[in-house]
Short mmCIF file of C-alpha atoms in Angstrom, two decimals:
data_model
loop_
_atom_site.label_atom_id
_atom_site.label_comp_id
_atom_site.label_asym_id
_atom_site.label_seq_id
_atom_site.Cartn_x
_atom_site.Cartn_y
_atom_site.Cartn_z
CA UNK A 299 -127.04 -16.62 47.65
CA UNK A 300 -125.49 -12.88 48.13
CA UNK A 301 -128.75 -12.24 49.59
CA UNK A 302 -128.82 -14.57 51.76
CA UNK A 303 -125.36 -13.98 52.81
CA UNK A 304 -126.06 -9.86 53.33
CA UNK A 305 -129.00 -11.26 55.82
CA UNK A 306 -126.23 -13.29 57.49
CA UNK A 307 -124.27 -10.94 57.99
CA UNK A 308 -126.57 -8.13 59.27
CA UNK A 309 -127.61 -10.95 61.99
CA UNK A 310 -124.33 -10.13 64.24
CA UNK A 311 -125.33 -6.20 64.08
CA UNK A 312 -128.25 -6.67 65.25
CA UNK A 313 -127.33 -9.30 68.12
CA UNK A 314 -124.59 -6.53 68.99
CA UNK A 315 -126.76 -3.29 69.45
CA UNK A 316 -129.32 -5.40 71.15
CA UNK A 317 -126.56 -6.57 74.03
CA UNK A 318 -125.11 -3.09 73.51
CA UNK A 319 -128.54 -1.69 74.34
CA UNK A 320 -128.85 -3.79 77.31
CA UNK A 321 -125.25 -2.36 78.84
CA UNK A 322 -126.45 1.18 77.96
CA UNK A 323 -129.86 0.35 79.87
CA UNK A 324 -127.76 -1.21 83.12
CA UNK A 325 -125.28 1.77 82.98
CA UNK A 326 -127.60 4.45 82.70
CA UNK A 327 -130.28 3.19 85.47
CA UNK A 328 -127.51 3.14 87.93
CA UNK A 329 -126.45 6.69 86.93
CA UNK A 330 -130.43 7.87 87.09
CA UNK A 331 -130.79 6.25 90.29
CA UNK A 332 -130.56 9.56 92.57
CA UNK A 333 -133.10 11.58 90.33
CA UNK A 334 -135.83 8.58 90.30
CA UNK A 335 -134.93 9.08 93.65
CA UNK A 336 -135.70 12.50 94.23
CA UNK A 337 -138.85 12.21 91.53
CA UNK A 338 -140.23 9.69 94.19
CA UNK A 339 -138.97 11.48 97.05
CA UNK A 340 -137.44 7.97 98.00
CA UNK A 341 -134.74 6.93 100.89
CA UNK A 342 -131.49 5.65 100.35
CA UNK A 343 -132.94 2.40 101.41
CA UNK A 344 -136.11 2.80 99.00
CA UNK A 345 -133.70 3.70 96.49
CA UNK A 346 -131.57 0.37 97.32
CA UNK A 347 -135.02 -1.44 97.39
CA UNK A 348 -136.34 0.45 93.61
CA UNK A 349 -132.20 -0.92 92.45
CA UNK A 350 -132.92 -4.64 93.74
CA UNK A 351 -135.86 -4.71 91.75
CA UNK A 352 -134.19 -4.93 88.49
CA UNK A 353 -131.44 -7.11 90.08
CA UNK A 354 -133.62 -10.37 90.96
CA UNK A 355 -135.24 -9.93 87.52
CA UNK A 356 -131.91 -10.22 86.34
CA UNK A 357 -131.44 -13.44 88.08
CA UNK A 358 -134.61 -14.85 87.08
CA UNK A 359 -134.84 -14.58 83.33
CA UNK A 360 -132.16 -17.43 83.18
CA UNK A 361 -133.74 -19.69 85.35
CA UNK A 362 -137.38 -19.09 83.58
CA UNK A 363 -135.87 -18.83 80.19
CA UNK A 364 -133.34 -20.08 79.28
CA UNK A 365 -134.64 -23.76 78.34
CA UNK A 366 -137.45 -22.10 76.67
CA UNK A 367 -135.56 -20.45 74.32
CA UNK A 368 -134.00 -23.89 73.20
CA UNK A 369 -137.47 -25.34 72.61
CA UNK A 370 -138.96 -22.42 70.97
CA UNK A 371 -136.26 -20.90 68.96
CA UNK A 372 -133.83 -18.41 69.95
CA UNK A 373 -134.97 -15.61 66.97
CA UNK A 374 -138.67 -16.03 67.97
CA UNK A 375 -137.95 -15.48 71.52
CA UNK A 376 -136.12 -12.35 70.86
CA UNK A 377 -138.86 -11.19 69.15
CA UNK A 378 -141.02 -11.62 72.15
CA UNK A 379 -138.69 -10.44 74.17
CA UNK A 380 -137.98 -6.84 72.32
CA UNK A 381 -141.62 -6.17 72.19
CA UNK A 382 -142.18 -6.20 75.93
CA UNK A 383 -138.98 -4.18 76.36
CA UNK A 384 -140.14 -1.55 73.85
CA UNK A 385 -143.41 -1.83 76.04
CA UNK A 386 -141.80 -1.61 79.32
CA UNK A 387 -139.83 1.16 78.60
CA UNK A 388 -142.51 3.18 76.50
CA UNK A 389 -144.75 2.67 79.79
CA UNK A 390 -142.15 4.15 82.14
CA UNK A 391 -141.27 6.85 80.00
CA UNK A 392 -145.30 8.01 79.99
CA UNK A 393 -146.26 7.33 83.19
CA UNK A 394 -145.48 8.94 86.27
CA UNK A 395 -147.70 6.63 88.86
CA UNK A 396 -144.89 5.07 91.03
CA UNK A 397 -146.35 0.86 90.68
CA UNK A 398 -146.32 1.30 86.80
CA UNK A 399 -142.43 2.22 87.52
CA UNK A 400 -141.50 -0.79 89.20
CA UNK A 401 -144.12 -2.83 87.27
CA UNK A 402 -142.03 -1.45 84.30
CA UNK A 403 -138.52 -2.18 85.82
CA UNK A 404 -139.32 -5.62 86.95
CA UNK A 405 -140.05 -6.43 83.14
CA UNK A 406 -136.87 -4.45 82.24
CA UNK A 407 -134.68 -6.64 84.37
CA UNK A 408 -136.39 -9.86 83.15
CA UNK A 409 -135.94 -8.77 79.12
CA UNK A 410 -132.47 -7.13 79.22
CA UNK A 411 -131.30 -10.34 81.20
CA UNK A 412 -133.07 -13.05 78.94
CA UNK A 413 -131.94 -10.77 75.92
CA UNK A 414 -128.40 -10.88 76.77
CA UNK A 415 -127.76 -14.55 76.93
CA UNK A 416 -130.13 -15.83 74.13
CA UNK A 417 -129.01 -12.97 71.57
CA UNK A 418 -124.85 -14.83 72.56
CA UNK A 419 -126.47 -18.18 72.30
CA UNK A 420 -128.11 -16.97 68.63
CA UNK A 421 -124.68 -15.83 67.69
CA UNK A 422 -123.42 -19.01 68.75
CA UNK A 423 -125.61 -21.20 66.56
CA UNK A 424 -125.38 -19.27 63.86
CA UNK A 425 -121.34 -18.41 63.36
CA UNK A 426 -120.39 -21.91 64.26
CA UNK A 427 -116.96 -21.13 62.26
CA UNK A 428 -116.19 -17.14 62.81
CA UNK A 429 -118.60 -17.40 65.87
CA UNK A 430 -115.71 -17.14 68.57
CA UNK A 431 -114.10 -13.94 67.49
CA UNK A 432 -117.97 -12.48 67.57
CA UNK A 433 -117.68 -13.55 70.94
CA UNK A 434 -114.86 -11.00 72.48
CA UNK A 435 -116.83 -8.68 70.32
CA UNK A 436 -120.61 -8.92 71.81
CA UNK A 437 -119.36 -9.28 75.20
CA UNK A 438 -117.24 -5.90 74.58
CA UNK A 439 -120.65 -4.33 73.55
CA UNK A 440 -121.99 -4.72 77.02
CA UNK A 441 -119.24 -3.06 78.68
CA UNK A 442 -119.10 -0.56 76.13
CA UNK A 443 -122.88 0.67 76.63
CA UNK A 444 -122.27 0.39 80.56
CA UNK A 445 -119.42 2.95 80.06
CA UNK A 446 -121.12 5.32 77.44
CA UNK A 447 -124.61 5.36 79.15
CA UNK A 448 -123.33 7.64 82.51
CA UNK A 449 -122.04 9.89 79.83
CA UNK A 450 -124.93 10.28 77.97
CA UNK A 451 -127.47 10.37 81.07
CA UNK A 452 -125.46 13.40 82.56
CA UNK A 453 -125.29 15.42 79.40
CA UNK A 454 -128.90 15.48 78.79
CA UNK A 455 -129.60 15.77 82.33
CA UNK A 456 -127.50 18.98 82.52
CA UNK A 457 -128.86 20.09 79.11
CA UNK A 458 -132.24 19.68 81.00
CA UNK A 459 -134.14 17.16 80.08
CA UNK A 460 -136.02 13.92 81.89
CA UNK A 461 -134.45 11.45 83.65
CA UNK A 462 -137.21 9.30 81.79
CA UNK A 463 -135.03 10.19 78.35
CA UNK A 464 -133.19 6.86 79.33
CA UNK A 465 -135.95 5.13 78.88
CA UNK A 466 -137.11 6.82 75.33
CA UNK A 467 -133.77 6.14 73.87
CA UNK A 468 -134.31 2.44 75.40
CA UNK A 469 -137.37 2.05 73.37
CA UNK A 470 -136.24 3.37 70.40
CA UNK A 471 -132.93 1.67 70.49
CA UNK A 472 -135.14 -1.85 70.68
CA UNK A 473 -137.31 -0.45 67.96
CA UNK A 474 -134.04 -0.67 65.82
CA UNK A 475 -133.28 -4.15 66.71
CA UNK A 476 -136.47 -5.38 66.12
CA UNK A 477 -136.89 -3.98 62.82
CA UNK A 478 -133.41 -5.22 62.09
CA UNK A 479 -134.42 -8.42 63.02
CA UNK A 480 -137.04 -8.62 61.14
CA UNK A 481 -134.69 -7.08 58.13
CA UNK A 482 -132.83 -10.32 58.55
CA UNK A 483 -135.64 -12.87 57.76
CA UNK A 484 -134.26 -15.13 61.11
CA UNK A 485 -131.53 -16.98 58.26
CA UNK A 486 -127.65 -17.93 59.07
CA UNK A 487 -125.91 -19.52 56.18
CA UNK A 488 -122.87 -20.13 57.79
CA UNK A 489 -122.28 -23.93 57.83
CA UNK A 490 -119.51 -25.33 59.91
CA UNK A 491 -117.38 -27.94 57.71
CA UNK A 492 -114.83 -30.64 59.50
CA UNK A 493 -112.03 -28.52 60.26
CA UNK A 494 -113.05 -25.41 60.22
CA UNK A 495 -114.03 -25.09 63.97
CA UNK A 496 -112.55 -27.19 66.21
CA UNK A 497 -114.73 -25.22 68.68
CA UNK A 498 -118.08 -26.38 66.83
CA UNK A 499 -117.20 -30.07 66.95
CA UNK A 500 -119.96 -30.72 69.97
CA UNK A 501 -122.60 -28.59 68.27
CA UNK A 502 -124.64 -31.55 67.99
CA UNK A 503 -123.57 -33.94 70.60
CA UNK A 504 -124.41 -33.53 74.72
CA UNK A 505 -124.58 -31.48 77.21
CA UNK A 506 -122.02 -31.65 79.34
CA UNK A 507 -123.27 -30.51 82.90
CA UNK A 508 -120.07 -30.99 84.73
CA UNK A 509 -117.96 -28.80 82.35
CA UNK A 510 -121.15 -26.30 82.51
CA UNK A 511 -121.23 -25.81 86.34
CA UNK A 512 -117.25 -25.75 86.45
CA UNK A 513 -117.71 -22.42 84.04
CA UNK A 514 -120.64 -21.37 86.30
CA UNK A 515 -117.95 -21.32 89.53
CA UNK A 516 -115.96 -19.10 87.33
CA UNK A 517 -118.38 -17.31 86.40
CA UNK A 518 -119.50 -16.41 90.04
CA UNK A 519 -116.29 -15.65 91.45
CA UNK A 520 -115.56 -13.71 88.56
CA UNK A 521 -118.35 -11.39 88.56
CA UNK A 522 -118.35 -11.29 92.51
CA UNK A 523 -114.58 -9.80 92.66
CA UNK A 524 -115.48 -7.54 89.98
CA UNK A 525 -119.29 -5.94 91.40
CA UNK A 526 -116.72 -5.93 94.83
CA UNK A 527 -114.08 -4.21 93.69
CA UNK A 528 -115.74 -1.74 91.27
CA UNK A 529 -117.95 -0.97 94.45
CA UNK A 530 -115.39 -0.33 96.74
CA UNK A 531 -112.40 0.55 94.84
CA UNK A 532 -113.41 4.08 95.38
CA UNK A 533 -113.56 4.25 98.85
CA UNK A 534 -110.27 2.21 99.45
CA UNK A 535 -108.79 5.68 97.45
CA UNK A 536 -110.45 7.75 99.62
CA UNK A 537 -110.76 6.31 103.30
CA UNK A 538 -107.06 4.13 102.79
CA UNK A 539 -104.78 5.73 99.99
CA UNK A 540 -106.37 9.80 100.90
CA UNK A 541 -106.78 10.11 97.15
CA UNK A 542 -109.39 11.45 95.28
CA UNK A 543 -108.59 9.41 91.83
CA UNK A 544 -110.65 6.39 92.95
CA UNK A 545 -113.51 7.23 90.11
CA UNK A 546 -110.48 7.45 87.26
CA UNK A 547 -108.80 3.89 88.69
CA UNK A 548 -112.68 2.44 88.42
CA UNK A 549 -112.99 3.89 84.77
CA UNK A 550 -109.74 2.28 84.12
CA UNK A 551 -110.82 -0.82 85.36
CA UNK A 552 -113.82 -0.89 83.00
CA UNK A 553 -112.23 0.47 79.74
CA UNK A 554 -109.46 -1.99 79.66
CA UNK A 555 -112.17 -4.68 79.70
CA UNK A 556 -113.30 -4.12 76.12
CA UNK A 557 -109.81 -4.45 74.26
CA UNK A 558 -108.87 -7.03 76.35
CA UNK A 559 -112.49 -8.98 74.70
CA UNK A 560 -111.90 -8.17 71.35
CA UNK A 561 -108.36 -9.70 71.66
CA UNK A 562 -109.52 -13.06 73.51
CA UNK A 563 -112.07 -13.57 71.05
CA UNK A 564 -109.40 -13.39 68.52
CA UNK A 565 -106.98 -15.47 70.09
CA UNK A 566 -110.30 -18.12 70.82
CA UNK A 567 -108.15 -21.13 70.20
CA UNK A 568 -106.33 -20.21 73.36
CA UNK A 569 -108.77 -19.86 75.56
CA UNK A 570 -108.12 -22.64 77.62
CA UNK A 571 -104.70 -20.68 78.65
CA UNK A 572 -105.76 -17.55 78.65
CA UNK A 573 -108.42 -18.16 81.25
CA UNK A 574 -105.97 -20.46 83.40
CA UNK A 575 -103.74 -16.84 82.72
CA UNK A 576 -106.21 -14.78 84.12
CA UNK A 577 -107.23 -16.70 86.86
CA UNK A 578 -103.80 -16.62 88.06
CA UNK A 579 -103.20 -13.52 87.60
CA UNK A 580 -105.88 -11.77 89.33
CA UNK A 581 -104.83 -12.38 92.74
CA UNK A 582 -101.42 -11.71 92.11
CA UNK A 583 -101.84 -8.07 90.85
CA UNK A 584 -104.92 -8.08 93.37
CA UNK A 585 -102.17 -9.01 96.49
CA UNK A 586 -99.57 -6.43 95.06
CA UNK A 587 -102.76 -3.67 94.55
CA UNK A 588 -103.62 -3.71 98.19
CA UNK A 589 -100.31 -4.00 99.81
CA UNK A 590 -99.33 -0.46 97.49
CA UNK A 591 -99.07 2.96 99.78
CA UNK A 592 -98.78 4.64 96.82
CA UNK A 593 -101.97 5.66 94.88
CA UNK A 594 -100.67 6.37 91.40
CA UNK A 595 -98.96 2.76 91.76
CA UNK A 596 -102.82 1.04 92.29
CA UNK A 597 -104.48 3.35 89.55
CA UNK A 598 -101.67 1.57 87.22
CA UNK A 599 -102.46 -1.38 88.16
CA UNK A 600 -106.37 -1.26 87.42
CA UNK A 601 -105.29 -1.64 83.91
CA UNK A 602 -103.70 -5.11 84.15
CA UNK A 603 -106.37 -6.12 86.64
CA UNK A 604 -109.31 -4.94 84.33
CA UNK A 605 -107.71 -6.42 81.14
CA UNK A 606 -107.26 -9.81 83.11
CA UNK A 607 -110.34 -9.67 84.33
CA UNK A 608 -111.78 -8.57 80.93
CA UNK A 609 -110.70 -12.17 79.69
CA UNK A 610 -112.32 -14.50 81.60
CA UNK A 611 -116.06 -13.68 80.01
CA UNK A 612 -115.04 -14.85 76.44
CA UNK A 613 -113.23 -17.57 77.44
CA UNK A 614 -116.08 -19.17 79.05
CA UNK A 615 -118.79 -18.46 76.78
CA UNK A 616 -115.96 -20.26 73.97
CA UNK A 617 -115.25 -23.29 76.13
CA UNK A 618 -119.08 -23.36 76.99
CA UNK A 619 -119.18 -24.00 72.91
CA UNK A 620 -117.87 -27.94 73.36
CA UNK A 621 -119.88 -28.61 75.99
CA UNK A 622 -123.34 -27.15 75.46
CA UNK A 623 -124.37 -29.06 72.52
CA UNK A 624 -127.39 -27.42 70.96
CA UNK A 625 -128.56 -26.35 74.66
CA UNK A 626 -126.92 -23.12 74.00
CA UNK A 627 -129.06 -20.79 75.31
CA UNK A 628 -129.31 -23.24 78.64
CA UNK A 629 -126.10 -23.51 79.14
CA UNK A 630 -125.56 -19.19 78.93
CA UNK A 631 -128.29 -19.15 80.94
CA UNK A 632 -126.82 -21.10 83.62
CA UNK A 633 -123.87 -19.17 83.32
CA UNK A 634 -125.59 -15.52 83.86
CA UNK A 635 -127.62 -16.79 86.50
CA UNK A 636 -123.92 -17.55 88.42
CA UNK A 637 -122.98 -13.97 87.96
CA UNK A 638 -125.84 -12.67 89.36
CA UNK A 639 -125.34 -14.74 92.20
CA UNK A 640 -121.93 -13.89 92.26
CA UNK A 641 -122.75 -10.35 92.35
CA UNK A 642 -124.61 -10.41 95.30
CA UNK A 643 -123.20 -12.54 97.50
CA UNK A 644 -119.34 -11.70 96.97
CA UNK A 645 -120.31 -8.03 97.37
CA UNK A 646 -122.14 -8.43 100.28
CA UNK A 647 -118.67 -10.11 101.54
CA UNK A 648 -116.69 -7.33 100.46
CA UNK A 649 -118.31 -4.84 102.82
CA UNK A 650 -118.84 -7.55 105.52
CA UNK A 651 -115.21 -7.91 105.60
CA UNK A 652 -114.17 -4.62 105.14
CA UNK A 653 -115.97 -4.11 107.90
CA UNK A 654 -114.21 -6.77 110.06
CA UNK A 655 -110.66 -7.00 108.44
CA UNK A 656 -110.39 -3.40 106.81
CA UNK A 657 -110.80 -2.70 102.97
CA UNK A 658 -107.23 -4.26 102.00
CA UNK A 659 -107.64 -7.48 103.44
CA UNK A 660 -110.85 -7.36 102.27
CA UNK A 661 -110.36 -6.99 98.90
CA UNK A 662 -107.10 -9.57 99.04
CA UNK A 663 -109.72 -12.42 100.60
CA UNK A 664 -112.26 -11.99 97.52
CA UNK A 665 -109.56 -12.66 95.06
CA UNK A 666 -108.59 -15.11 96.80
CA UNK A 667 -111.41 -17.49 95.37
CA UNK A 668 -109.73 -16.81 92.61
CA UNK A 669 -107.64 -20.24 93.29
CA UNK A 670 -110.79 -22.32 92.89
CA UNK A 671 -111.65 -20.33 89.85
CA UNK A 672 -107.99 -21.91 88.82
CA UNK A 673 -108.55 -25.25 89.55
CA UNK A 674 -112.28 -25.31 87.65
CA UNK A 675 -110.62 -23.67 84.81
CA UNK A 676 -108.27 -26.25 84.63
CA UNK A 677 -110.24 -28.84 84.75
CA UNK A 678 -112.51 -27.60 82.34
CA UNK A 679 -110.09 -27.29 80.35
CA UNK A 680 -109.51 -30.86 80.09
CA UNK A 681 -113.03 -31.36 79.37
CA UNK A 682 -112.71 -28.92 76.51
CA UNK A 683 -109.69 -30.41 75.12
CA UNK A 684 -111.10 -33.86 75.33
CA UNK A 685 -114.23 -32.99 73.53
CA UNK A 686 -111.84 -31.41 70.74
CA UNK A 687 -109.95 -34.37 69.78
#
């Protein structure tokens, strides 16, 4: 029994470095970016081109993957899916031909994607009782890598070494978490008993695809404002405010995100109000943000807009609980595919109407989908409570 138990509860470490892992590896490319560039003597647009390629792996792996990891089990996909990122990443990291690169990147993409929603499904499944704080927890562990990685890629960088070292620690970071995993022997012997998760009472009932595709609008809007903003926060401190403290207002942004996760997934009974919270508040502090003159004023203000926005990510992925049934790892899949979505498009808007209305008004109009984000959380919500009677 305390065996068992110690292999329980070594599961959640593992599922966290492997989505910690996966931030580090999205955080890190985008800091390498200019010196793959220069290695392939590539253009800005090549370089946009080389970025993309991860991207619509990214959006793939849900779509591809997601049901399969439902049929085949969620531990044996993992599996699978660590070895060919150990592979991918060992192949970049020793070869230099420029097809092997992409070849390589493409599979990143697909792994770190399929990786990140089946290893919150697994923890799903198998904390059905302490499974929603884990939550705020393993979604911190994405943002946390995402904000580390830049660090660590320009200190070895400067200290001389290969942009490729990304990629080494990559490998050997999987390496870990499949060992780990293995270390584990695949077991969860935490057993949900009436009452002790209100949250777990659907595990074995349907799957709810209303309720799911009301999260996936949230989702999309969610992760479009924040790709926009975080793009072009920078330049509405330099070309609007004349301030050079854009980059400390975007690190702001990010850093509040990961307390603000570890306290939702505490709070998880809540997180029907806290996401109707968040949703409101967004484009409130958004409309008073980009009406400010004064810079130090909107730097502030990154902090409640970041720890909103930080929020909304645990909240779904709880609510998603009651209405995913044992389609777990469908119904997150569904749910990352909308951010990637939402990435694209809403960012593409954000310049598009910068362009047209000016940065302000562009920035006000993106949260301002924010108000069907408000209305799907709400009536998700209702959904959510209903199954939880």
């Amino acid at each position: 029994m305390d065996d068992s138990k110690r292999s329980h509860d070594f599961l959640w470490i593992v599922l966290f470095l492997i989505v910690f892992i996966n931030g580090f590896e999205a955080g890190g490319y985008q800091a390498s970016l200019w010196n793959i560039g220069k290695n392939y003597d590539l253009s800005v647009t090549s370089m946009g081109l080389f970025a993309s390629v991860e991207l619509f792996a990214t959006m793939l792996a849900p779509l591809i993957l997601g049901g399969w990891a439902d049929r085949t089990g969620k531990a044996k996909c993992i599996t699978i899916l660590l070895a060919l990122q150990i592979t991918a990443a060992t192949l970049i990291f020793f070869t230099d031909a420029e097809k092997f690169f992409i070849g390589g990147v493409f599979f990143l993409g697909l792994t770190t994607s399929a990786l990140q929603f089946i290893s919150i499904a697994a923890l799903i499944d198998a904390y059905p009782i302490s499974g929603s704080k884990k939550i705020g927890y393993i979604t911190s562990m994405y943002a946390f890598g995402a904000l580390t990685s830049p660090l660590i890629v320009n200190y070895y960088l400067g200290k001389g070494l290969s942009w490729r070292t990304l990629f080494a620690l990559l490998a050997i970071g999987s390496t870990v978490s499949l060992i780990g995993l293995f270390k584990t022997k695949n077991t969860a012997t935490e057993t949900a008993v009436a009452g002790d998760s209100a949250q777990s009472k659907n595990s074995a009932g349907e799957f709810i695809i209303g309720g799911i595709l009301l999260l996936c609008t949230i989702m999309c809007i969610y992760v479009g404002f924040e790709n926009g903003f975080a793009f072009f926060v920078d330049t509405l401190f330099t070309d609007v405010l004349k301030s050079g403290i854009g980059k400390y207002a975007l690190s702001l942004f990010w850093a509040v995100m990961i307390p603000s996760r570890v306290i939702v997934g505490h709070f998880s009974k809540y997180a029907r109000q806290i996401l109707l919270t968040a949703t409101a508040a967004i484009p409130i502090i958004t409309i008073i943000l980009t009406n400010s003159e004064n810079s130090m004023l909107v730097l502030l203000l990154c902090i409640p807009l970041g720890f909103a926005s930080g929020a909304i990510y645990p909240c779904v992925l709880n609510i998603m609980k009651t209405m995913a049934g044992k389609k777990t790892a469908t119904a997150t899949g569904m749910i990352t595919t909308a951010t990637g979505i939402g990435g694209v498009i809403f960012t593409a808007l954000t310049g598009k109407f910068g362009d047209l209305f000016g940065l302000r008004k562009a920035i006000m109009c993106l949260a301002g989908f924010f108000i069907i984000s408000f209305l799907s959380a709400y009536f998700a919500g209702k959904i959510h409570n209903r199954n939880n009677m």
